[in-house]
Amino acid sequence: MWVFDATPLIYLAKVDRLALVQQLDVSCTIPERVYAEVVETGLDQGYPDARRIERSVDADRFAIESVEATPLLSRLQENSNLSDADVAVLAYADAHNGVAVMDETYGRDVAAAEGITTRGTAYLVLKLASQGALSVDEARTVIDAMIDEGWYCAPDVYAKIIQKLDSMAD
């Protein structure tokens, strides 16, 4: 199970590529708190990507799930450096042996300390390219389009992504 945080959802929606998650071989979940942040608040503020995410949920690409109270949830809620959405993603992934799909370094560091597996948006795109669900050119277009929309990717990480894509093309 992949448990999605806000950033991967928002940027895949901005480039209209949320349908890619259907190519994954696991279920995809959005905690209620993340849904409230990206869809409900996003629609109120007029963001087109919020409507795309809502439509993907309506098309059963994602399940919306509540996060049950656990000791980890309580502990993470005390961390003022984590958003409520980050806390929900990590707690849900931990409780259901899922993978937290998040891009923020701090959240990924906390996940590592708690033994929660994380993957980022770039990993998802590379995985789909390696499985043939996306061509190498399409994968690069998705990455470049997300950057054009404001997705942050450090230059050294971008170079590694391109190197990985180039190796798949050979």
Short mmCIF file of the C-alpha atoms (twelve columns), coordinates in Angstrom:
data_MODEL
# 
_entry.id   MODEL 
# 
loop_
_atom_site.group_PDB 
_atom_site.id 
_atom_site.type_symbol 
_atom_site.label_atom_id 
_atom_site.label_alt_id 
_atom_site.label_comp_id 
_atom_site.label_asym_id 
_atom_site.label_seq_id 
_atom_site.Cartn_x 
_atom_site.Cartn_y 
_atom_site.Cartn_z 
_atom_site.pdbx_PDB_model_num 
ATOM 1   C CA . MET A 1   0.000   0.000  0.000   1 
ATOM 2   C CA . TRP A 2   1.201   3.487  -0.911  1 
ATOM 3   C CA . VAL A 3   0.071   6.297  1.378   1 
ATOM 4   C CA . PHE A 4   0.193   9.677  -0.371  1 
ATOM 5   C CA . ASP A 5   1.182   12.988 1.139   1 
ATOM 6   C CA . ALA A 6   0.091   16.308 -0.353  1 
ATOM 7   C CA . THR A 7   3.106   17.218 -2.506  1 
ATOM 8   C CA . PRO A 8   3.145   14.125 -4.767  1 
ATOM 9   C CA . LEU A 9   -0.613  14.432 -5.285  1 
ATOM 10  C CA . ILE A 10  -0.478  18.138 -6.044  1 
ATOM 11  C CA . TYR A 11  2.346   17.945 -8.577  1 
ATOM 12  C CA . LEU A 12  1.069   14.849 -10.360 1 
ATOM 13  C CA . ALA A 13  -2.272  16.668 -10.570 1 
ATOM 14  C CA . LYS A 14  -0.679  19.904 -11.824 1 
ATOM 15  C CA . VAL A 15  0.782   17.980 -14.777 1 
ATOM 16  C CA . ASP A 16  -2.434  15.946 -15.175 1 
ATOM 17  C CA . ARG A 17  -0.705  12.590 -14.569 1 
ATOM 18  C CA . LEU A 18  -2.580  11.208 -11.541 1 
ATOM 19  C CA . ALA A 19  -3.804  8.345  -13.721 1 
ATOM 20  C CA . LEU A 20  -0.274  6.937  -13.499 1 
ATOM 21  C CA . VAL A 21  -1.056  5.524  -10.051 1 
ATOM 22  C CA . GLN A 22  -3.351  3.000  -11.729 1 
ATOM 23  C CA . GLN A 23  -0.195  1.425  -13.143 1 
ATOM 24  C CA . LEU A 24  1.142   0.696  -9.664  1 
ATOM 25  C CA . ASP A 25  0.750   -2.854 -8.439  1 
ATOM 26  C CA . VAL A 26  -0.489  -1.793 -4.990  1 
ATOM 27  C CA . SER A 27  -3.416  0.100  -3.504  1 
ATOM 28  C CA . CYS A 28  -3.088  3.868  -3.113  1 
ATOM 29  C CA . THR A 29  -4.439  5.664  -0.059  1 
ATOM 30  C CA . ILE A 30  -4.899  9.273  0.965   1 
ATOM 31  C CA . PRO A 31  -5.428  9.939  4.671   1 
ATOM 32  C CA . GLU A 32  -8.500  12.087 5.383   1 
ATOM 33  C CA . ARG A 33  -6.309  14.927 6.680   1 
ATOM 34  C CA . VAL A 34  -4.349  15.056 3.400   1 
ATOM 35  C CA . TYR A 35  -7.585  14.964 1.396   1 
ATOM 36  C CA . ALA A 36  -8.969  17.861 3.434   1 
ATOM 37  C CA . GLU A 37  -5.806  19.880 2.797   1 
ATOM 38  C CA . VAL A 38  -5.366  19.255 -0.913  1 
ATOM 39  C CA . VAL A 39  -8.942  18.819 -2.127  1 
ATOM 40  C CA . GLU A 40  -11.345 20.568 0.221   1 
ATOM 41  C CA . THR A 41  -9.103  23.565 0.927   1 
ATOM 42  C CA . GLY A 42  -7.776  23.508 -2.632  1 
ATOM 43  C CA . LEU A 43  -11.280 23.656 -4.127  1 
ATOM 44  C CA . ASP A 44  -12.214 26.494 -1.755  1 
ATOM 45  C CA . GLN A 45  -9.160  28.394 -3.018  1 
ATOM 46  C CA . GLY A 46  -9.855  27.638 -6.678  1 
ATOM 47  C CA . TYR A 47  -6.914  25.336 -7.487  1 
ATOM 48  C CA . PRO A 48  -7.535  23.237 -10.641 1 
ATOM 49  C CA . ASP A 49  -5.249  20.479 -9.339  1 
ATOM 50  C CA . ALA A 50  -7.632  20.001 -6.385  1 
ATOM 51  C CA . ARG A 51  -10.433 19.121 -8.794  1 
ATOM 52  C CA . ARG A 52  -8.148  16.668 -10.610 1 
ATOM 53  C CA . ILE A 53  -7.359  14.925 -7.313  1 
ATOM 54  C CA . GLU A 54  -11.056 14.842 -6.402  1 
ATOM 55  C CA . ARG A 55  -11.862 13.246 -9.780  1 
ATOM 56  C CA . SER A 56  -9.119  10.640 -9.252  1 
ATOM 57  C CA . VAL A 57  -10.653 9.718  -5.905  1 
ATOM 58  C CA . ASP A 58  -14.092 9.534  -7.538  1 
ATOM 59  C CA . ALA A 59  -12.569 7.201  -10.167 1 
ATOM 60  C CA . ASP A 60  -11.358 4.890  -7.343  1 
ATOM 61  C CA . ARG A 61  -7.666  5.510  -8.017  1 
ATOM 62  C CA . PHE A 62  -7.286  6.384  -4.330  1 
ATOM 63  C CA . ALA A 63  -9.042  5.315  -1.157  1 
ATOM 64  C CA . ILE A 64  -9.633  7.956  1.518   1 
ATOM 65  C CA . GLU A 65  -8.927  6.522  4.962   1 
ATOM 66  C CA . SER A 66  -9.112  7.740  8.542   1 
ATOM 67  C CA . VAL A 67  -6.056  7.449  10.766  1 
ATOM 68  C CA . GLU A 68  -6.594  5.580  13.994  1 
ATOM 69  C CA . ALA A 69  -5.121  6.752  17.274  1 
ATOM 70  C CA . THR A 70  -1.817  5.030  18.011  1 
ATOM 71  C CA . PRO A 71  1.138   5.833  20.249  1 
ATOM 72  C CA . LEU A 72  3.092   6.854  17.123  1 
ATOM 73  C CA . LEU A 73  0.333   9.238  16.041  1 
ATOM 74  C CA . SER A 74  0.369   10.868 19.477  1 
ATOM 75  C CA . ARG A 75  4.150   11.166 19.448  1 
ATOM 76  C CA . LEU A 76  4.266   12.621 15.937  1 
ATOM 77  C CA . GLN A 77  1.542   15.160 16.766  1 
ATOM 78  C CA . GLU A 78  3.900   16.618 19.367  1 
ATOM 79  C CA . ASN A 79  6.451   17.399 16.633  1 
ATOM 80  C CA . SER A 80  5.732   20.982 15.593  1 
ATOM 81  C CA . ASN A 81  7.945   20.570 12.509  1 
ATOM 82  C CA . LEU A 82  5.495   18.106 10.940  1 
ATOM 83  C CA . SER A 83  2.215   19.212 9.370   1 
ATOM 84  C CA . ASP A 84  -1.008  17.444 10.317  1 
ATOM 85  C CA . ALA A 85  -0.969  15.878 6.845   1 
ATOM 86  C CA . ASP A 86  2.596   14.549 7.326   1 
ATOM 87  C CA . VAL A 87  1.617   13.079 10.691  1 
ATOM 88  C CA . ALA A 88  -1.398  11.360 9.131   1 
ATOM 89  C CA . VAL A 89  0.640   9.887  6.264   1 
ATOM 90  C CA . LEU A 90  3.349   8.533  8.554   1 
ATOM 91  C CA . ALA A 91  0.933   7.163  11.158  1 
ATOM 92  C CA . TYR A 92  -1.248  5.469  8.535   1 
ATOM 93  C CA . ALA A 93  1.725   3.990  6.690   1 
ATOM 94  C CA . ASP A 94  3.130   2.679  9.970   1 
ATOM 95  C CA . ALA A 95  -0.177  1.172  11.153  1 
ATOM 96  C CA . HIS A 96  -0.808  -0.577 7.820   1 
ATOM 97  C CA . ASN A 97  2.754   -1.524 6.852   1 
ATOM 98  C CA . GLY A 98  2.531   0.870  3.920   1 
ATOM 99  C CA . VAL A 99  4.972   3.083  2.082   1 
ATOM 100 C CA . ALA A 100 4.726   6.813  2.750   1 
ATOM 101 C CA . VAL A 101 4.896   8.703  -0.564  1 
ATOM 102 C CA . MET A 102 6.340   12.073 0.408   1 
ATOM 103 C CA . ASP A 103 8.968   14.444 -0.888  1 
ATOM 104 C CA . GLU A 104 9.809   16.643 2.100   1 
ATOM 105 C CA . THR A 105 13.201  15.816 3.558   1 
ATOM 106 C CA . TYR A 106 12.218  16.361 7.191   1 
ATOM 107 C CA . GLY A 107 9.211   14.044 6.946   1 
ATOM 108 C CA . ARG A 108 11.342  11.397 5.265   1 
ATOM 109 C CA . ASP A 109 13.971  11.744 8.010   1 
ATOM 110 C CA . VAL A 110 11.320  11.267 10.697  1 
ATOM 111 C CA . ALA A 111 9.979   8.256  8.805   1 
ATOM 112 C CA . ALA A 112 13.456  6.719  8.661   1 
ATOM 113 C CA . ALA A 113 13.874  7.206  12.418  1 
ATOM 114 C CA . GLU A 114 10.525  5.448  12.970  1 
ATOM 115 C CA . GLY A 115 11.286  2.606  10.543  1 
ATOM 116 C CA . ILE A 116 8.679   3.704  7.984   1 
ATOM 117 C CA . THR A 117 9.569   3.178  4.323   1 
ATOM 118 C CA . THR A 118 9.251   6.258  2.121   1 
ATOM 119 C CA . ARG A 119 9.353   6.902  -1.584  1 
ATOM 120 C CA . GLY A 120 9.148   10.193 -3.424  1 
ATOM 121 C CA . THR A 121 7.396   11.395 -6.540  1 
ATOM 122 C CA . ALA A 122 10.528  10.902 -8.647  1 
ATOM 123 C CA . TYR A 123 10.782  7.284  -7.470  1 
ATOM 124 C CA . LEU A 124 7.212   6.672  -8.569  1 
ATOM 125 C CA . VAL A 125 7.907   8.071  -12.050 1 
ATOM 126 C CA . LEU A 126 11.164  6.097  -12.366 1 
ATOM 127 C CA . LYS A 127 9.438   2.892  -11.192 1 
ATOM 128 C CA . LEU A 128 6.754   3.270  -13.839 1 
ATOM 129 C CA . ALA A 129 9.385   3.923  -16.515 1 
ATOM 130 C CA . SER A 130 11.360  0.851  -15.449 1 
ATOM 131 C CA . GLN A 131 8.176   -1.248 -15.695 1 
ATOM 132 C CA . GLY A 132 7.408   0.103  -19.164 1 
ATOM 133 C CA . ALA A 133 4.210   1.867  -18.046 1 
ATOM 134 C CA . LEU A 134 5.864   5.119  -19.192 1 
ATOM 135 C CA . SER A 135 8.483   5.550  -21.871 1 
ATOM 136 C CA . VAL A 136 11.779  7.125  -20.819 1 
ATOM 137 C CA . ASP A 137 10.840  10.249 -22.790 1 
ATOM 138 C CA . GLU A 138 7.427   10.421 -21.097 1 
ATOM 139 C CA . ALA A 139 9.038   10.011 -17.673 1 
ATOM 140 C CA . ARG A 140 11.439  12.866 -18.353 1 
ATOM 141 C CA . THR A 141 8.565   15.007 -19.605 1 
ATOM 142 C CA . VAL A 142 6.636   14.343 -16.377 1 
ATOM 143 C CA . ILE A 143 9.647   15.249 -14.199 1 
ATOM 144 C CA . ASP A 144 10.400  18.404 -16.222 1 
ATOM 145 C CA . ALA A 145 6.731   19.458 -16.224 1 
ATOM 146 C CA . MET A 146 6.510   19.076 -12.435 1 
ATOM 147 C CA . ILE A 147 9.627   21.242 -12.055 1 
ATOM 148 C CA . ASP A 148 8.078   23.812 -14.389 1 
ATOM 149 C CA . GLU A 149 5.027   23.825 -12.083 1 
ATOM 150 C CA . GLY A 150 7.201   24.524 -9.022  1 
ATOM 151 C CA . TRP A 151 8.106   21.048 -7.751  1 
ATOM 152 C CA . TYR A 152 11.466  21.353 -6.027  1 
ATOM 153 C CA . CYS A 153 14.204  18.983 -7.149  1 
ATOM 154 C CA . ALA A 154 17.780  19.682 -6.108  1 
ATOM 155 C CA . PRO A 155 20.145  19.879 -9.099  1 
ATOM 156 C CA . ASP A 156 22.155  16.845 -7.964  1 
ATOM 157 C CA . VAL A 157 18.968  14.798 -7.556  1 
ATOM 158 C CA . TYR A 158 17.738  15.913 -10.986 1 
ATOM 159 C CA . ALA A 159 21.060  14.807 -12.484 1 
ATOM 160 C CA . LYS A 160 20.656  11.373 -10.860 1 
ATOM 161 C CA . ILE A 161 17.086  11.077 -12.172 1 
ATOM 162 C CA . ILE A 162 18.207  11.895 -15.709 1 
ATOM 163 C CA . GLN A 163 21.161  9.503  -15.397 1 
ATOM 164 C CA . LYS A 164 18.781  6.730  -14.297 1 
ATOM 165 C CA . LEU A 165 16.423  7.470  -17.186 1 
ATOM 166 C CA . ASP A 166 19.329  7.497  -19.644 1 
ATOM 167 C CA . SER A 167 20.470  4.095  -18.349 1 
ATOM 168 C CA . MET A 168 16.941  2.722  -18.972 1 
ATOM 169 C CA . ALA A 169 17.057  4.028  -22.550 1 
ATOM 170 C CA . ASP A 170 20.229  2.083  -23.339 1 
# 
